[in-house]
Short mmCIF file of N, CA and C in Angstrom, two decimals:
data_model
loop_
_atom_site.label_atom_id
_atom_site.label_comp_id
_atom_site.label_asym_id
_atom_site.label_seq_id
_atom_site.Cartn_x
_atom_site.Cartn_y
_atom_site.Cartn_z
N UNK A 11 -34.41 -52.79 -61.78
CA UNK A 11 -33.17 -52.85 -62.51
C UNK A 11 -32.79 -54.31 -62.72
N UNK A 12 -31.91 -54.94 -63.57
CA UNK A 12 -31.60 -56.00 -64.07
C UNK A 12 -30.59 -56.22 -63.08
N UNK A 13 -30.40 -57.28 -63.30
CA UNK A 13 -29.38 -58.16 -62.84
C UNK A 13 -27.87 -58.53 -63.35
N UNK A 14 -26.54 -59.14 -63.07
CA UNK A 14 -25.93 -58.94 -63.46
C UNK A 14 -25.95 -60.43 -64.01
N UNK A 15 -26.96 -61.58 -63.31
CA UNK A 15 -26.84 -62.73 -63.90
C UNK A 15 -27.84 -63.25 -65.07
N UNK A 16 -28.40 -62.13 -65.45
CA UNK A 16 -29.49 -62.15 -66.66
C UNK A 16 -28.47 -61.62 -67.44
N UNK A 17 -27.77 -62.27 -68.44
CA UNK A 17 -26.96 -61.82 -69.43
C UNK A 17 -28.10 -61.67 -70.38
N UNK A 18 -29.17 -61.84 -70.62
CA UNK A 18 -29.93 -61.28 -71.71
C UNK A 18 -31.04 -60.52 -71.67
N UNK A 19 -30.73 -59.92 -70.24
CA UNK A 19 -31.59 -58.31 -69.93
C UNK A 19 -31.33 -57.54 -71.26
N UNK A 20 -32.01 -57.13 -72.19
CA UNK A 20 -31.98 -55.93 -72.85
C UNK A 20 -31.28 -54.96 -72.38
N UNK A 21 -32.18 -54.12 -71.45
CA UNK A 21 -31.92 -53.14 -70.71
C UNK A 21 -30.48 -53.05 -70.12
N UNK A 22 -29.35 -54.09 -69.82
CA UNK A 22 -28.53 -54.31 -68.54
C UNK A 22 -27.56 -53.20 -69.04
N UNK A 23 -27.36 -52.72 -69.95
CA UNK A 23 -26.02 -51.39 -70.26
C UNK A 23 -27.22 -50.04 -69.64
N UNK A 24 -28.23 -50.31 -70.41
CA UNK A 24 -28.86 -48.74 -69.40
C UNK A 24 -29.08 -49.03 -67.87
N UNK A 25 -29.01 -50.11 -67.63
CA UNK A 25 -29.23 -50.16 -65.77
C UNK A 25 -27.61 -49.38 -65.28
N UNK A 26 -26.50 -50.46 -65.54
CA UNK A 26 -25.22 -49.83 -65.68
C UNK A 26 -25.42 -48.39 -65.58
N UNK A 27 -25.63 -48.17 -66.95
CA UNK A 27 -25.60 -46.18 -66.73
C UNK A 27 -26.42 -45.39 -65.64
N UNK A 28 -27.38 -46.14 -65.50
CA UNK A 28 -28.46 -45.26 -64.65
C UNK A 28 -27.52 -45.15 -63.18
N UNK A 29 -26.85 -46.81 -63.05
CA UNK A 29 -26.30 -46.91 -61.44
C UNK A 29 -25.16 -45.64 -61.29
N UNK A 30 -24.19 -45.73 -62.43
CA UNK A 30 -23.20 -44.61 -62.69
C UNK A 30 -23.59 -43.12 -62.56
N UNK A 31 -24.69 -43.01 -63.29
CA UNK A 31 -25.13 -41.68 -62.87
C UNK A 31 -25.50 -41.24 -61.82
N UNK A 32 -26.21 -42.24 -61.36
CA UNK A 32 -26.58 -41.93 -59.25
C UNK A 32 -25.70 -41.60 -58.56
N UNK A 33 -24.63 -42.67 -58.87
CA UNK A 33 -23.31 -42.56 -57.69
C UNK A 33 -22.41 -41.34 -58.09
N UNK A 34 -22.58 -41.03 -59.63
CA UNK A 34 -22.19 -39.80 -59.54
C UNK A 34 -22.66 -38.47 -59.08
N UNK A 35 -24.01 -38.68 -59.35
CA UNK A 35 -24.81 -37.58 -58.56
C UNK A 35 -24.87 -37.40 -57.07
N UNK A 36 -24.61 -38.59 -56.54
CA UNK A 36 -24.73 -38.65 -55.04
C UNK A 36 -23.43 -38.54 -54.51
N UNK A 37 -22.07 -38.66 -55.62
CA UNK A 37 -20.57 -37.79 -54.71
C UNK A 37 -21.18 -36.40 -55.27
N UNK A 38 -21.54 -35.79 -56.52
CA UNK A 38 -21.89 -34.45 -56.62
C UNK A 38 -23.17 -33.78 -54.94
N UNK A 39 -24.14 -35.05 -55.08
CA UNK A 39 -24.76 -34.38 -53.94
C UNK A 39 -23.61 -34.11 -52.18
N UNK A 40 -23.12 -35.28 -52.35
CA UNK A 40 -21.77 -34.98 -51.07
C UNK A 40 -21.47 -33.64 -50.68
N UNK A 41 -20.78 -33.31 -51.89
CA UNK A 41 -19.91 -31.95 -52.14
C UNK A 41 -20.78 -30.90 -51.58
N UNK A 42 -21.79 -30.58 -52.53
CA UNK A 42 -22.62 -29.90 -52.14
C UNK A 42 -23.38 -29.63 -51.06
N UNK A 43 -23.65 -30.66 -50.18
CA UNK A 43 -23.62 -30.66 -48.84
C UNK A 43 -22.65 -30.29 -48.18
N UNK A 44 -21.50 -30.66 -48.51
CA UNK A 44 -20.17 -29.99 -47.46
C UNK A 44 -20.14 -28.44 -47.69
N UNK A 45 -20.31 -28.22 -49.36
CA UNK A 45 -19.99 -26.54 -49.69
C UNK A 45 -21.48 -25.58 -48.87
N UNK A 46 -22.49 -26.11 -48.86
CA UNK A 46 -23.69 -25.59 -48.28
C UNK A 46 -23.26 -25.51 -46.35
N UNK A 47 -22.80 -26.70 -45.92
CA UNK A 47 -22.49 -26.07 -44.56
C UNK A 47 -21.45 -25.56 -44.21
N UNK A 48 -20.04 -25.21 -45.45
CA UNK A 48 -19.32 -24.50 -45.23
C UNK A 48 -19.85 -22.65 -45.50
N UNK A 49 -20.84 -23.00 -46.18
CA UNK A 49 -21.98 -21.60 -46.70
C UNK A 49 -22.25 -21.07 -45.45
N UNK A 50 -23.22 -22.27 -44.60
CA UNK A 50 -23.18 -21.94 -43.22
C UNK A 50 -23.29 -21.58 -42.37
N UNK A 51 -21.55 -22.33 -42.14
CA UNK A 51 -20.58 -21.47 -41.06
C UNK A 51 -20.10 -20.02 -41.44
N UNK A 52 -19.91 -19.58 -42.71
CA UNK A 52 -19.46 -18.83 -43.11
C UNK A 52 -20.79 -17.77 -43.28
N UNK A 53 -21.76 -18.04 -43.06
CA UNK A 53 -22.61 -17.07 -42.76
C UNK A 53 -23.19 -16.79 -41.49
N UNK A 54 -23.00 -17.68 -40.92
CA UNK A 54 -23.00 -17.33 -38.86
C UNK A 54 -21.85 -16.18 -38.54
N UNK A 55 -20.49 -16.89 -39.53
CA UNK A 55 -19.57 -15.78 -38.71
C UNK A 55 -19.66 -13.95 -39.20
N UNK A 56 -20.17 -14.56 -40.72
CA UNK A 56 -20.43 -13.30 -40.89
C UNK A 56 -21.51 -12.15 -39.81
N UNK A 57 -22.63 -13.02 -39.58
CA UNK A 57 -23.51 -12.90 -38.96
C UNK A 57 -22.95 -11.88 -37.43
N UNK A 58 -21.91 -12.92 -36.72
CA UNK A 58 -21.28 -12.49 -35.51
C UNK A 58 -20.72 -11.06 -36.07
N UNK A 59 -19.88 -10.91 -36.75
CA UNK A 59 -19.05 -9.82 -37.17
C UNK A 59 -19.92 -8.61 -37.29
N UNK A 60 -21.25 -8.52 -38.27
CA UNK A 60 -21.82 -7.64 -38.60
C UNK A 60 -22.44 -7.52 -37.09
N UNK A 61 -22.85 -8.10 -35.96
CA UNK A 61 -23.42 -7.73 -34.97
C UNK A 61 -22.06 -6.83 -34.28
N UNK A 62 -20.76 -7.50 -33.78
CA UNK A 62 -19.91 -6.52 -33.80
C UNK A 62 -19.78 -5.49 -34.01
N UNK A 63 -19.70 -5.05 -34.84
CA UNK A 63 -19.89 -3.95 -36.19
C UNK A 63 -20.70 -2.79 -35.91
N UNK A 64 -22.16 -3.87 -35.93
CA UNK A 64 -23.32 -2.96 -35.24
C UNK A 64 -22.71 -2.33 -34.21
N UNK A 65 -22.87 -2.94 -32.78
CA UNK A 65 -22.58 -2.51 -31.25
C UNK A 65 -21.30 -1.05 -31.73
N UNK A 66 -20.30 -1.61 -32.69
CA UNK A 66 -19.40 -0.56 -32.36
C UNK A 66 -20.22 0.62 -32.74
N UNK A 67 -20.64 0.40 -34.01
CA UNK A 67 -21.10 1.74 -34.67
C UNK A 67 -21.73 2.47 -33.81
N UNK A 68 -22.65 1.71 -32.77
CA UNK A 68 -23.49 2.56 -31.78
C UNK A 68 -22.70 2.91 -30.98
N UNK A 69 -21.86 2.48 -30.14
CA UNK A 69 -20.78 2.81 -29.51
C UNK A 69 -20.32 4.31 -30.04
N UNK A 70 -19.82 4.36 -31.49
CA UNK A 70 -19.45 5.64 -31.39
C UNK A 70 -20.21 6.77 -31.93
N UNK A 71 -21.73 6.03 -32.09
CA UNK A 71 -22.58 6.98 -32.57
C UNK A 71 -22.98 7.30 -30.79
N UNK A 72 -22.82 7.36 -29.68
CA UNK A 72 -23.36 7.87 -29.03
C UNK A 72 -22.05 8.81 -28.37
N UNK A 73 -20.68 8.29 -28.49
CA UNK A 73 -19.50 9.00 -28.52
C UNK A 73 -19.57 10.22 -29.27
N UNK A 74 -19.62 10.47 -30.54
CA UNK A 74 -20.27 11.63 -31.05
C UNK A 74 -20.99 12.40 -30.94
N UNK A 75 -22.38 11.73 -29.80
CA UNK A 75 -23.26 12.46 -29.24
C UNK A 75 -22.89 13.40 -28.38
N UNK A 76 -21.89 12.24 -27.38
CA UNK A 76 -21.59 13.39 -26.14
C UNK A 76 -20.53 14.46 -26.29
N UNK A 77 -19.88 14.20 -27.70
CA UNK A 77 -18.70 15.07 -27.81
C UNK A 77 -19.25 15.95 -28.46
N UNK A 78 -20.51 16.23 -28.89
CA UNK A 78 -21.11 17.34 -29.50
C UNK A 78 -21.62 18.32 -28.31
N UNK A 79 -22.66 17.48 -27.59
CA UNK A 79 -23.00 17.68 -26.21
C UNK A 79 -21.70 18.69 -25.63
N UNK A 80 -20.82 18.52 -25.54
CA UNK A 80 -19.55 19.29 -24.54
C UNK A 80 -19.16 19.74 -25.42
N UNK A 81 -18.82 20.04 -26.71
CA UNK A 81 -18.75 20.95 -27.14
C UNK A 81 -19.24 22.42 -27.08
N UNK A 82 -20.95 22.19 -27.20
CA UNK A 82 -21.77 23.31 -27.35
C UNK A 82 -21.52 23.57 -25.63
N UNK A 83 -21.03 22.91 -24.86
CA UNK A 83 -21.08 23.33 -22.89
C UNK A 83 -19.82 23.94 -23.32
N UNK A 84 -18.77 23.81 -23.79
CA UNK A 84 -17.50 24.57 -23.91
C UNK A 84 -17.70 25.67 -24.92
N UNK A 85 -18.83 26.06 -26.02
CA UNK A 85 -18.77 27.06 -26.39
C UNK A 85 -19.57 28.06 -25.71
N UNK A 86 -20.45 27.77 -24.80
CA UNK A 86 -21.27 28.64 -23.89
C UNK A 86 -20.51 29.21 -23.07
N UNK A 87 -19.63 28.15 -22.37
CA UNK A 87 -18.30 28.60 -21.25
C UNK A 87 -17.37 29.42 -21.71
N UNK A 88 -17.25 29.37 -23.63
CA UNK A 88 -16.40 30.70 -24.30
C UNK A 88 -16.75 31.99 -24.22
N UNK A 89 -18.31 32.11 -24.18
CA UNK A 89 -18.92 33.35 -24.71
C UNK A 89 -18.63 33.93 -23.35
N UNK A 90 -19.42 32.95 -22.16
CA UNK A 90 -19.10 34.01 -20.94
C UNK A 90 -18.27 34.31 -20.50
N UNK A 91 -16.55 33.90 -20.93
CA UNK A 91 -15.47 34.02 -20.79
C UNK A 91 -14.48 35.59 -21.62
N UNK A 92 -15.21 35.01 -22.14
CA UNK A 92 -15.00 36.28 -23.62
C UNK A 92 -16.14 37.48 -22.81
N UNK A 93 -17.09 37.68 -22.59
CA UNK A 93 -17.74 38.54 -21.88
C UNK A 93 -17.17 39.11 -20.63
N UNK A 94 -16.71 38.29 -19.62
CA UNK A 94 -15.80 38.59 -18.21
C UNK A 94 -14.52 39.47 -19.00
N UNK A 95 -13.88 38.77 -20.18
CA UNK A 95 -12.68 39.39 -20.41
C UNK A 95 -12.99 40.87 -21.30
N UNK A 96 -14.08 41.21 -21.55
CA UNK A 96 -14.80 42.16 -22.23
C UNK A 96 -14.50 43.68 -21.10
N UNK A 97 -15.54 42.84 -19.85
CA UNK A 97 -16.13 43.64 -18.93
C UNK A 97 -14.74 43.92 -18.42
N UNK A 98 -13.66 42.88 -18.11
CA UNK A 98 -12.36 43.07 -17.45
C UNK A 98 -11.37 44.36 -17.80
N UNK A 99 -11.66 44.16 -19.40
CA UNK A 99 -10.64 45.32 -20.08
C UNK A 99 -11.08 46.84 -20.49
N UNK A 100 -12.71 46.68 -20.22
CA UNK A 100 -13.50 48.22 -19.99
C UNK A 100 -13.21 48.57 -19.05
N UNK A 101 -13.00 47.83 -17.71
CA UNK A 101 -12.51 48.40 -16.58
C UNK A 101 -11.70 48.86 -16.23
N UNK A 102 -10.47 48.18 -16.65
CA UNK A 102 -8.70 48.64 -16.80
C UNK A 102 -9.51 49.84 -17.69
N UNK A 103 -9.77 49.67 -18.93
CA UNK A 103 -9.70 50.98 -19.99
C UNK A 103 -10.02 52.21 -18.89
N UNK A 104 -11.29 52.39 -18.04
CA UNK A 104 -11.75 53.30 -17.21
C UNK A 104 -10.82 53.83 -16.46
N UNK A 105 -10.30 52.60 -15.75
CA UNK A 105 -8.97 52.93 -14.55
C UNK A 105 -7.85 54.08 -14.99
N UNK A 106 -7.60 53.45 -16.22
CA UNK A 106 -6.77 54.10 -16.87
C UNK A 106 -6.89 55.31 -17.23
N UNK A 107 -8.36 55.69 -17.87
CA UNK A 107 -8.44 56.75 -18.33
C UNK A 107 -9.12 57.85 -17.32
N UNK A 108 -9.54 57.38 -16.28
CA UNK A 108 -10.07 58.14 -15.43
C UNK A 108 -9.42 58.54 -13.86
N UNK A 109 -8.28 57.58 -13.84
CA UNK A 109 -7.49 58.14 -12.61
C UNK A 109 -6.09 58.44 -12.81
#
C-alpha cells in the first residue's frame, strides 16, 4: 500500500478505500463475533433446558407407568370384591328364602 508521503502514488485514493473497507469489515467482523457467542450461550442454555425437559418427561413417563400398573392391581381387587359381594348376597338370598 502507498504511503501518505508519496503524494504522487497513483493508487493512494484506492489504498484509502481498501484501508476503509477493512476497518469496516473488521467492526462488521467484531459484531459478528459477539452475535455468534451470544448464539452460543444461547444454545448451551437451550441445551440445559431441553435436558431438563428430557429427565421430566421420563419422570412422568414412568409415573404413568406405575399408575397404570395400580390401576389394573385395583381393578383385579374390584372383580374379587364384586365376587365376595356376589357370593355375600346369594347367601342372605338363601337365608332368607330358606329359613
Amino acid at each position: 500500500m502507498g504511503s501518505e508521503k508519496d503524494k504522487t502514488h497513483l493508487f493512494k485514493w484506492t489504498n484509502k478505500s481498501i484501508v476503509e473497507e477493512i476497518e469496516d469489515f473488521q467492526d462488521l467482523f467484531d459484531v459478528l463475533l459477539v452475535d455468534n457467542s451470544e448464539i452460543q450461550k444461547s444454545m448451551r442454555a437451550c441445551e440445559t433446558i431441553l435436558k431438563r425437559h428430557e429427565s421430566r418427561i421420563q419422570e412422568m413417563e414412568d409415573a404413568i407407568t406405575s399408575c397404570e400398573e395400580k390401576t389394573i392391581e385395583c381393578i383385579r381387587e374390584l372383580r374379587i370384591i364384586k365376587a365376595l359381594f356376589v357370593c355375600c348376597l346369594l347367601m342372605v338370598f338363601m337365608y332368607i328364602t330358606y329359613a
